[in-house]
CSV table of C-alpha atoms in Angstrom, one decimal:
chain,number,residue,atom,x,y,z
A,1,UNK,CA,0.0,0.0,0.0
A,2,UNK,CA,1.5,3.3,-1.0
A,3,UNK,CA,-1.6,5.5,-0.5
A,4,UNK,CA,-0.7,8.8,1.2
A,5,UNK,CA,-4.1,8.6,2.9
A,6,UNK,CA,-3.3,5.2,4.3
A,7,UNK,CA,0.0,6.6,5.8
A,8,UNK,CA,-2.1,9.3,7.4
A,9,UNK,CA,-4.5,6.7,8.7
A,10,UNK,CA,-1.6,4.8,10.3
A,11,UNK,CA,-0.2,8.0,11.8
A,12,UNK,CA,-3.6,8.8,13.3
A,13,UNK,CA,-3.7,5.3,14.7
A,14,UNK,CA,-0.5,5.9,16.6
A,15,UNK,CA,-1.7,9.2,17.9
A,16,UNK,CA,-5.0,7.7,18.9
A,17,UNK,CA,-3.5,5.1,21.2
A,18,UNK,CA,-4.3,7.1,24.4
A,19,UNK,CA,-7.7,8.0,23.1
A,20,UNK,CA,-8.5,4.3,22.5
A,21,UNK,CA,-7.6,3.5,26.1
A,22,UNK,CA,-10.1,6.3,27.1
A,23,UNK,CA,-12.7,4.9,24.7
A,24,UNK,CA,-12.3,1.5,26.2
A,25,UNK,CA,-12.8,2.7,29.8
A,26,UNK,CA,-15.9,4.7,28.8
A,27,UNK,CA,-17.4,1.7,27.0
A,28,UNK,CA,-16.6,-0.5,30.0
A,29,UNK,CA,-18.4,1.9,32.3
A,30,UNK,CA,-21.4,1.7,29.9
A,31,UNK,CA,-21.3,-2.1,30.2
A,32,UNK,CA,-20.3,-2.5,26.6
A,33,UNK,CA,-16.9,-4.1,27.3
A,34,UNK,CA,-15.7,-7.1,29.4
A,35,UNK,CA,-13.4,-5.5,32.0
A,36,UNK,CA,-11.5,-8.8,32.4
A,37,UNK,CA,-10.6,-9.0,28.8
A,38,UNK,CA,-9.2,-5.5,28.1
A,39,UNK,CA,-6.0,-6.8,26.6
A,40,UNK,CA,-7.7,-8.4,23.7
A,41,UNK,CA,-8.9,-5.0,22.4
A,42,UNK,CA,-5.2,-4.0,22.2
A,43,UNK,CA,-3.9,-7.2,20.6
A,44,UNK,CA,-2.9,-9.0,23.7
A,45,UNK,CA,-4.3,-12.6,23.6
A,46,UNK,CA,-6.0,-14.1,26.7
A,47,UNK,CA,-5.7,-17.7,25.5
A,48,UNK,CA,-2.8,-19.8,24.1
A,49,UNK,CA,-2.6,-20.5,20.4
A,50,UNK,CA,-3.2,-24.2,19.7
A,51,UNK,CA,-0.7,-26.1,17.6
A,52,UNK,CA,-1.7,-26.7,14.0
A,53,UNK,CA,-3.6,-24.8,11.3
A,54,UNK,CA,-5.7,-21.8,12.5
A,55,UNK,CA,-8.2,-19.8,10.4
A,56,UNK,CA,-9.1,-16.3,11.7
A,57,UNK,CA,-12.8,-15.3,11.1
A,58,UNK,CA,-14.0,-11.9,12.1
A,59,UNK,CA,-17.7,-11.1,12.5
A,60,UNK,CA,-18.8,-7.8,14.0
A,61,UNK,CA,-21.8,-8.7,16.1
A,62,UNK,CA,-24.5,-11.2,16.9
A,63,UNK,CA,-26.1,-11.6,13.4
A,64,UNK,CA,-22.8,-12.0,11.6
A,65,UNK,CA,-21.5,-14.4,14.2
A,66,UNK,CA,-24.6,-16.6,14.1
A,67,UNK,CA,-24.5,-16.6,10.3
A,68,UNK,CA,-20.8,-17.6,10.1
A,69,UNK,CA,-20.8,-20.3,12.8
A,70,UNK,CA,-21.8,-23.1,10.3
A,71,UNK,CA,-18.8,-22.1,8.2
A,72,UNK,CA,-16.6,-22.1,11.3
A,73,UNK,CA,-17.8,-25.6,12.1
A,74,UNK,CA,-16.9,-26.8,8.6
A,75,UNK,CA,-13.4,-25.4,9.0
A,76,UNK,CA,-12.9,-27.2,12.3
A,77,UNK,CA,-14.2,-30.4,10.7
A,78,UNK,CA,-11.6,-30.0,8.0
A,79,UNK,CA,-8.9,-30.1,10.7
A,80,UNK,CA,-8.1,-26.5,11.5
A,81,UNK,CA,-8.8,-24.4,14.5
A,82,UNK,CA,-10.9,-21.3,14.2
A,83,UNK,CA,-10.2,-18.0,15.9
A,84,UNK,CA,-13.5,-16.2,15.9
A,85,UNK,CA,-13.4,-12.5,16.8
A,86,UNK,CA,-16.3,-10.2,17.5
A,87,UNK,CA,-16.7,-6.6,18.7
A,88,UNK,CA,-19.6,-6.7,21.1
A,89,UNK,CA,-20.3,-8.3,24.5
A,90,UNK,CA,-23.6,-9.8,23.3
A,91,UNK,CA,-21.9,-11.6,20.4
A,92,UNK,CA,-19.1,-12.8,22.6
A,93,UNK,CA,-21.7,-14.4,25.0
A,94,UNK,CA,-23.5,-16.0,22.0
A,95,UNK,CA,-20.3,-17.4,20.6
A,96,UNK,CA,-19.1,-18.8,23.9
A,97,UNK,CA,-22.4,-20.5,24.4
A,98,UNK,CA,-22.9,-22.0,21.0
A,99,UNK,CA,-19.6,-22.4,19.2
A,100,UNK,CA,-18.4,-26.0,18.6
A,101,UNK,CA,-15.1,-27.3,20.1
A,102,UNK,CA,-12.2,-26.1,18.1
A,103,UNK,CA,-13.5,-22.5,17.9
A,104,UNK,CA,-11.7,-19.9,20.1
A,105,UNK,CA,-13.3,-16.5,20.8
A,106,UNK,CA,-11.4,-13.3,21.3
A,107,UNK,CA,-12.5,-9.6,21.0
A,108,UNK,CA,-11.2,-8.0,17.9
A,109,UNK,CA,-8.3,-5.5,18.5
A,110,UNK,CA,-8.7,-1.9,17.6
A,111,UNK,CA,-7.4,-1.2,14.1
A,112,UNK,CA,-4.0,0.2,14.7
A,113,UNK,CA,-0.7,-1.2,13.5
A,114,UNK,CA,0.6,-2.0,17.0
A,115,UNK,CA,-2.5,-3.8,18.1
A,116,UNK,CA,-2.7,-5.8,14.9
A,117,UNK,CA,0.9,-6.8,15.0
A,118,UNK,CA,0.6,-8.1,18.5
A,119,UNK,CA,-2.5,-10.0,17.6
A,120,UNK,CA,-1.0,-11.6,14.4
A,121,UNK,CA,2.3,-12.3,16.1
A,122,UNK,CA,0.5,-14.5,18.6
A,123,UNK,CA,-2.2,-16.1,16.5
A,124,UNK,CA,-0.4,-16.4,13.2
A,125,UNK,CA,-3.4,-17.5,11.1
A,126,UNK,CA,-3.0,-19.2,7.8
A,127,UNK,CA,-6.1,-17.6,6.4
A,128,UNK,CA,-8.2,-14.6,7.4
A,129,UNK,CA,-12.0,-14.2,6.7
A,130,UNK,CA,-13.9,-11.1,7.5
A,131,UNK,CA,-17.7,-11.1,7.3
A,132,UNK,CA,-20.0,-8.6,5.5
A,133,UNK,CA,-18.7,-5.0,5.8
A,134,UNK,CA,-15.8,-5.3,8.2
A,135,UNK,CA,-13.2,-3.3,6.3
A,136,UNK,CA,-10.2,-2.3,8.5
A,137,UNK,CA,-7.2,-0.7,6.6
A,138,UNK,CA,-4.4,-1.4,9.2
A,139,UNK,CA,-5.5,-5.0,9.5
A,140,UNK,CA,-5.7,-5.6,5.7
A,141,UNK,CA,-2.3,-4.0,5.3
A,142,UNK,CA,-0.6,-6.2,7.9
A,143,UNK,CA,-2.2,-9.3,6.5
A,144,UNK,CA,-0.9,-8.4,3.1
A,145,UNK,CA,2.6,-7.8,4.5
A,146,UNK,CA,2.6,-11.3,6.1
A,147,UNK,CA,1.2,-12.9,2.9
A,148,UNK,CA,-1.8,-14.2,4.8
A,149,UNK,CA,-4.7,-14.7,2.3
A,150,UNK,CA,-7.8,-12.5,3.0
A,151,UNK,CA,-11.4,-13.3,2.1
A,152,UNK,CA,-14.5,-11.1,2.5
A,153,UNK,CA,-17.3,-13.6,3.1
A,154,UNK,CA,-21.0,-12.6,2.7
A,155,UNK,CA,-19.7,-9.3,1.5
A,156,UNK,CA,-22.0,-6.3,1.8
A,157,UNK,CA,-21.4,-2.9,0.3
A,158,UNK,CA,-24.3,-0.5,0.7
A,159,UNK,CA,-24.8,2.4,-1.8
A,160,UNK,CA,-23.9,4.8,1.0
A,161,UNK,CA,-20.7,3.0,1.9
A,162,UNK,CA,-19.7,2.7,-1.7
A,163,UNK,CA,-20.2,6.5,-2.2
A,164,UNK,CA,-18.0,7.2,0.8
A,165,UNK,CA,-15.2,4.9,-0.4
A,166,UNK,CA,-15.5,6.2,-3.9
A,167,UNK,CA,-14.7,9.7,-2.8
A,168,UNK,CA,-11.1,8.5,-2.2
A,169,UNK,CA,-10.6,6.1,-5.1
A,170,UNK,CA,-6.8,5.6,-4.7
A,171,UNK,CA,-7.3,4.9,-0.9
A,172,UNK,CA,-10.1,2.5,-1.7
A,173,UNK,CA,-8.0,0.6,-4.3
A,174,UNK,CA,-5.1,0.3,-1.9
A,175,UNK,CA,-7.5,-1.3,0.7
A,176,UNK,CA,-9.6,-3.5,-1.5
A,177,UNK,CA,-6.7,-4.5,-3.7
A,178,UNK,CA,-5.3,-6.5,-0.7
A,179,UNK,CA,-8.3,-8.8,-0.7
A,180,UNK,CA,-7.8,-12.1,-2.4
A,181,UNK,CA,-11.5,-12.8,-2.9
A,182,UNK,CA,-14.8,-11.2,-2.2
A,183,UNK,CA,-17.8,-13.5,-1.9
A,184,UNK,CA,-20.6,-11.0,-2.2
A,185,UNK,CA,-24.3,-11.2,-1.1
A,186,UNK,CA,-25.7,-9.9,-4.4
A,187,UNK,CA,-24.7,-8.8,-7.9
A,188,UNK,CA,-25.1,-5.2,-6.7
A,189,UNK,CA,-22.7,-5.7,-3.9
A,190,UNK,CA,-20.3,-7.6,-6.2
A,191,UNK,CA,-20.2,-4.7,-8.7
A,192,UNK,CA,-19.5,-2.1,-6.0
A,193,UNK,CA,-16.6,-4.2,-4.7
A,194,UNK,CA,-15.2,-4.5,-8.2
A,195,UNK,CA,-15.4,-0.7,-8.8
A,196,UNK,CA,-13.5,-0.2,-5.5
A,197,UNK,CA,-10.6,-2.3,-6.6
A,198,UNK,CA,-11.3,-5.8,-5.5
A,199,UNK,CA,-9.6,-8.2,-7.9
A,200,UNK,CA,-11.6,-11.4,-7.6
A,201,UNK,CA,-15.3,-11.0,-6.8
A,202,UNK,CA,-18.2,-13.6,-6.9
A,203,UNK,CA,-21.8,-13.2,-6.0
A,204,UNK,CA,-22.6,-16.2,-3.8
A,205,UNK,CA,-25.7,-15.0,-2.0
A,206,UNK,CA,-26.5,-14.1,1.6
A,207,UNK,CA,-25.6,-16.9,4.0
A,208,UNK,CA,-28.1,-15.6,6.5
A,209,UNK,CA,-30.8,-17.2,4.4
A,210,UNK,CA,-29.2,-20.6,5.4
A,211,UNK,CA,-29.3,-19.9,9.1
A,212,UNK,CA,-30.8,-22.4,11.5
A,213,UNK,CA,-34.3,-21.7,13.0
A,214,UNK,CA,-33.8,-20.3,16.5
A,215,UNK,CA,-34.5,-23.0,19.0
A,216,UNK,CA,-36.3,-22.8,22.3
A,217,UNK,CA,-37.0,-25.2,25.2
A,218,UNK,CA,-40.5,-26.7,24.6
A,219,UNK,CA,-41.2,-26.8,28.4
A,220,UNK,CA,-40.2,-23.1,28.7
A,221,UNK,CA,-42.5,-22.4,25.7
A,222,UNK,CA,-45.5,-24.1,27.2
A,223,UNK,CA,-44.9,-22.4,30.6
A,224,UNK,CA,-44.6,-19.0,29.0
A,225,UNK,CA,-47.8,-19.5,26.9
A,226,UNK,CA,-49.6,-20.4,30.2
A,227,UNK,CA,-48.5,-17.1,31.7
A,228,UNK,CA,-49.9,-15.3,28.7
A,229,UNK,CA,-53.4,-16.8,29.1
A,230,UNK,CA,-54.4,-16.2,25.6
A,231,UNK,CA,-53.8,-12.4,25.8
A,232,UNK,CA,-53.3,-10.5,22.5
A,233,UNK,CA,-49.5,-9.8,22.2
A,234,UNK,CA,-46.9,-8.6,19.8
A,235,UNK,CA,-43.1,-8.4,20.0
A,236,UNK,CA,-40.5,-5.7,19.4
A,237,UNK,CA,-37.2,-7.4,18.7
A,238,UNK,CA,-33.6,-6.1,18.9
A,239,UNK,CA,-34.7,-2.6,19.9
A,240,UNK,CA,-32.4,0.4,20.4
A,241,UNK,CA,-32.5,3.7,22.4
A,242,UNK,CA,-35.3,6.0,21.4
A,243,UNK,CA,-37.3,3.1,19.8
A,244,UNK,CA,-38.7,1.8,23.1
A,245,UNK,CA,-40.5,5.1,23.7
A,246,UNK,CA,-42.2,4.8,20.2
A,247,UNK,CA,-43.1,1.2,21.0
A,248,UNK,CA,-44.6,2.4,24.3
A,249,UNK,CA,-46.7,5.0,22.5
A,250,UNK,CA,-47.9,2.4,20.0
A,251,UNK,CA,-48.9,0.2,23.0
A,252,UNK,CA,-50.9,3.0,24.5
A,253,UNK,CA,-52.8,3.5,21.3
A,254,UNK,CA,-53.4,-0.3,20.8
A,255,UNK,CA,-54.8,-0.6,24.4
A,256,UNK,CA,-57.8,1.4,23.2
A,257,UNK,CA,-58.7,-1.6,21.1
A,258,UNK,CA,-57.0,-4.4,23.1
A,259,UNK,CA,-57.6,-3.7,26.8
A,260,UNK,CA,-55.4,-6.6,28.0
A,261,UNK,CA,-52.6,-6.2,25.4
A,262,UNK,CA,-49.1,-7.4,26.2
A,263,UNK,CA,-46.1,-5.9,24.4
A,264,UNK,CA,-42.9,-7.9,24.6
A,265,UNK,CA,-39.6,-6.0,24.1
A,266,UNK,CA,-36.3,-7.7,23.5
A,267,UNK,CA,-33.6,-5.0,23.6
A,268,UNK,CA,-30.6,-5.5,21.4
A,269,UNK,CA,-28.4,-4.8,24.5
A,270,UNK,CA,-30.0,-6.4,27.6
A,271,UNK,CA,-27.8,-4.2,29.9
A,272,UNK,CA,-30.2,-1.3,29.0
A,273,UNK,CA,-33.2,-3.0,30.6
A,274,UNK,CA,-33.4,-0.7,33.7
A,275,UNK,CA,-33.1,2.3,31.5
A,276,UNK,CA,-35.9,1.1,29.3
A,277,UNK,CA,-38.1,0.2,32.2
A,278,UNK,CA,-37.6,3.7,33.7
A,279,UNK,CA,-38.5,5.4,30.4
A,280,UNK,CA,-41.7,3.3,29.9
A,281,UNK,CA,-42.8,3.6,33.5
A,282,UNK,CA,-42.5,7.4,33.2
A,283,UNK,CA,-45.2,7.0,30.4
A,284,UNK,CA,-47.5,5.3,32.9
A,285,UNK,CA,-46.8,1.8,31.7
A,286,UNK,CA,-46.4,-1.3,34.0
A,287,UNK,CA,-43.2,-3.1,33.1
A,288,UNK,CA,-41.5,-6.2,34.4
A,289,UNK,CA,-38.1,-7.8,33.6
A,290,UNK,CA,-37.5,-11.4,32.6
A,291,UNK,CA,-34.0,-11.4,34.2
A,292,UNK,CA,-35.6,-10.9,37.6
A,293,UNK,CA,-38.1,-13.7,37.2
A,294,UNK,CA,-41.0,-11.3,37.6
A,295,UNK,CA,-44.4,-12.9,36.8
A,296,UNK,CA,-46.7,-11.5,34.2
A,297,UNK,CA,-50.0,-10.3,35.7
A,298,UNK,CA,-53.2,-8.8,34.2
A,299,UNK,CA,-51.7,-5.4,35.0
A,300,UNK,CA,-48.5,-5.9,33.0
A,301,UNK,CA,-48.2,-3.7,29.9
A,302,UNK,CA,-44.6,-4.4,28.9
A,303,UNK,CA,-42.6,-7.5,29.3
A,304,UNK,CA,-38.9,-6.6,28.9
A,305,UNK,CA,-37.0,-9.8,27.9
A,306,UNK,CA,-33.5,-8.8,29.0
A,307,UNK,CA,-31.9,-12.2,28.4
A,308,UNK,CA,-29.7,-13.6,25.7
A,309,UNK,CA,-30.4,-16.4,23.2
A,310,UNK,CA,-34.2,-16.6,23.8
A,311,UNK,CA,-35.6,-14.9,20.7
A,312,UNK,CA,-36.7,-18.3,19.4
A,313,UNK,CA,-39.0,-18.5,22.4
A,314,UNK,CA,-40.5,-15.0,21.9
A,315,UNK,CA,-40.9,-15.4,18.1
A,316,UNK,CA,-43.0,-18.5,18.8
A,317,UNK,CA,-45.5,-16.7,21.1
A,318,UNK,CA,-45.9,-13.5,19.1
A,319,UNK,CA,-47.8,-13.6,15.8
A,320,UNK,CA,-46.6,-10.1,15.0
A,321,UNK,CA,-43.0,-8.9,15.2
A,322,UNK,CA,-41.5,-5.5,14.8
A,323,UNK,CA,-37.8,-5.6,14.0
A,324,UNK,CA,-35.8,-2.9,15.8
A,325,UNK,CA,-32.9,-0.9,14.7
A,326,UNK,CA,-35.1,0.5,11.9
A,327,UNK,CA,-36.8,3.5,13.5
A,328,UNK,CA,-33.4,4.6,14.7
A,329,UNK,CA,-30.7,5.0,12.0
A,330,UNK,CA,-29.0,1.8,13.0
A,331,UNK,CA,-29.7,0.0,9.6
A,332,UNK,CA,-32.2,-2.7,10.7
A,333,UNK,CA,-31.7,-6.2,11.9
A,334,UNK,CA,-32.1,-9.7,10.5
A,335,UNK,CA,-35.8,-10.5,9.7
A,336,UNK,CA,-35.0,-14.0,8.4
A,337,UNK,CA,-35.3,-15.6,11.8
A,338,UNK,CA,-38.9,-14.6,12.5
A,339,UNK,CA,-39.7,-15.3,8.9
A,340,UNK,CA,-38.6,-18.9,9.3
A,341,UNK,CA,-40.8,-19.3,12.4
A,342,UNK,CA,-44.0,-17.9,10.9
A,343,UNK,CA,-44.4,-14.4,12.1
A,344,UNK,CA,-45.9,-11.4,10.3
A,345,UNK,CA,-43.1,-8.9,10.2
A,346,UNK,CA,-43.1,-5.1,10.5
A,347,UNK,CA,-40.1,-2.7,10.3
A,348,UNK,CA,-39.1,0.9,10.2
A,349,UNK,CA,-37.5,2.3,7.1
A,350,UNK,CA,-33.9,2.5,8.3
A,351,UNK,CA,-32.8,-0.8,6.8
A,352,UNK,CA,-29.6,-0.1,5.0
A,353,UNK,CA,-27.7,-2.9,6.7
A,354,UNK,CA,-30.0,-5.4,4.9
A,355,UNK,CA,-31.0,-3.2,2.0
A,356,UNK,CA,-31.5,-5.9,-0.6
A,357,UNK,CA,-33.3,-8.3,1.7
A,358,UNK,CA,-35.8,-5.6,3.0
A,359,UNK,CA,-36.3,-4.3,-0.5
A,360,UNK,CA,-37.0,-7.8,-1.8
A,361,UNK,CA,-39.3,-8.7,1.1
A,362,UNK,CA,-41.2,-5.4,0.9
A,363,UNK,CA,-41.8,-5.9,-2.9
A,364,UNK,CA,-43.1,-9.4,-2.3
A,365,UNK,CA,-45.2,-8.4,0.8
A,366,UNK,CA,-43.0,-10.4,3.2
A,367,UNK,CA,-42.5,-7.3,5.4
A,368,UNK,CA,-44.6,-4.2,6.1
A,369,UNK,CA,-42.6,-0.9,6.4
A,370,UNK,CA,-43.9,1.7,8.7
A,371,UNK,CA,-42.9,5.2,9.8
A,372,UNK,CA,-43.1,5.9,13.5
A,373,UNK,CA,-45.4,4.9,16.4
A,374,UNK,CA,-48.7,5.8,14.8
A,375,UNK,CA,-48.2,3.7,11.6
A,376,UNK,CA,-46.8,0.9,13.8
A,377,UNK,CA,-50.0,0.9,16.0
A,378,UNK,CA,-52.3,1.0,13.0
A,379,UNK,CA,-50.6,-2.0,11.3
A,380,UNK,CA,-50.3,-4.1,14.5
A,381,UNK,CA,-54.0,-3.5,15.2
A,382,UNK,CA,-54.9,-4.6,11.7
A,383,UNK,CA,-52.9,-7.8,12.0
A,384,UNK,CA,-54.0,-8.7,15.5
A,385,UNK,CA,-57.6,-8.2,14.4
A,386,UNK,CA,-57.1,-10.4,11.2
A,387,UNK,CA,-55.4,-13.7,12.0
A,388,UNK,CA,-55.8,-14.7,8.3
A,389,UNK,CA,-53.7,-11.7,7.3
A,390,UNK,CA,-51.0,-12.7,9.8
A,391,UNK,CA,-50.9,-16.2,8.2
A,392,UNK,CA,-50.7,-14.6,4.7
A,393,UNK,CA,-47.9,-12.3,5.6
A,394,UNK,CA,-46.0,-15.0,7.5
A,395,UNK,CA,-46.4,-17.5,4.6
A,396,UNK,CA,-44.9,-15.0,2.1
A,397,UNK,CA,-42.0,-14.3,4.3
A,398,UNK,CA,-41.3,-17.9,4.9
A,399,UNK,CA,-41.4,-18.7,1.2
A,400,UNK,CA,-38.9,-15.9,0.5
A,401,UNK,CA,-36.5,-17.5,3.0
A,402,UNK,CA,-36.8,-20.9,1.4
A,403,UNK,CA,-36.1,-19.5,-2.1
A,404,UNK,CA,-33.0,-17.6,-0.9
A,405,UNK,CA,-31.2,-20.7,0.6
A,406,UNK,CA,-28.0,-22.0,-1.0
A,407,UNK,CA,-25.5,-19.2,-0.3
A,408,UNK,CA,-23.8,-21.1,2.5
A,409,UNK,CA,-23.0,-24.1,0.3
A,410,UNK,CA,-21.8,-21.8,-2.5
A,411,UNK,CA,-19.6,-19.9,0.0
A,412,UNK,CA,-18.1,-23.2,1.3
A,413,UNK,CA,-17.4,-24.4,-2.2
A,414,UNK,CA,-15.5,-21.1,-3.1
A,415,UNK,CA,-13.5,-21.2,0.1
A,416,UNK,CA,-12.2,-24.7,-0.5
A,417,UNK,CA,-9.2,-23.5,-2.6
A,418,UNK,CA,-8.1,-21.1,0.3
A,419,UNK,CA,-8.6,-23.4,3.3
A,420,UNK,CA,-5.5,-25.3,4.5
A,421,UNK,CA,-5.2,-29.0,3.8
A,422,UNK,CA,-6.9,-31.4,6.2
A,423,UNK,CA,-4.7,-32.0,9.3
A,424,UNK,CA,-5.2,-33.6,12.7
A,425,UNK,CA,-6.3,-31.4,15.5
A,426,UNK,CA,-4.3,-31.5,18.7
A,427,UNK,CA,-5.4,-34.5,20.7
A,428,UNK,CA,-6.8,-36.4,17.7
A,429,UNK,CA,-5.8,-40.1,17.3
């Protein structure tokens, strides 16, 4: 890489070292970092490197980590260890709970040369795979220097991101030119990667279509349904700050039609539960927290499900689901899981993280897009009053998931040429 802008980026990384320490401390106080694993964010490993081949896979957060776990499992079955890095506490907890043996989790280091050198010196991967839109200049540069092949899997390049990169074409080419292969979610994404300088690009589809249906304990499901006692209910999944207040307003409107309505909120970050509760209670709503084991009563308005890994349970009890991160400019969250389970799906219009999926689903009536609390309340009321409409919307969403499958197999096939040859794991006979 000879880009002047990249050298400036590296210099800023060196200057930013004290600021990154401050950023980490601030995030830790907010409950967004694991205080016991600080070193990992600065390239200091907290676990030993196993002997043998090791493939590094980086997935930013929960959705990407869940989507890539089947691929990680295949790599392990092929005889290599997998180092799976993520950036969020929630994703770390999910990986630690569900990853197969042979997958090691670490938090991804901040993208400065010093951090990345320490990280790569310790882990020495034979292949690096980054998922979706995780583009980190210092990391890509160091991988190229060490001649470690780099793949972007399930590559996503939104129109907005493409426009930003394209303002600095020489910098973009110096970054994307280090990538050995991009396996893109769509032809649109593939074309954007090519224009930015990626050398080998193939559209293999979106592996999130191949995700497993979220599971739940049948005993827990039966018990939770008993608590609901047939009450009308709907779910707001993966919500963010400012969205819960709009959901609360929608609930207040809906109670005029459904006196005993229950709204279930699953926040994207469970640590925010008390903050959410305080906000909604200030609106006169009665809230309880799942993490405290509080029982649903006839007086309960809002059930805040502040636990991890239980969306499969709540999707199964809620005929109507609003996907969060879409009223706030977060970019939306994965609607494929509730689509697989048979929910009618609503979303706001900030869906750029899943632009093609939402556009496709909206066109085929697999998701209903709404603007704000008033439109949300109107559409939830229509659906709850018309079970046949719920079934129709759910059937369309489920059919779209089924027709989108196959990307995982295509991705696995393309990766075969880059994966190390089959070898025995440590401890194998």
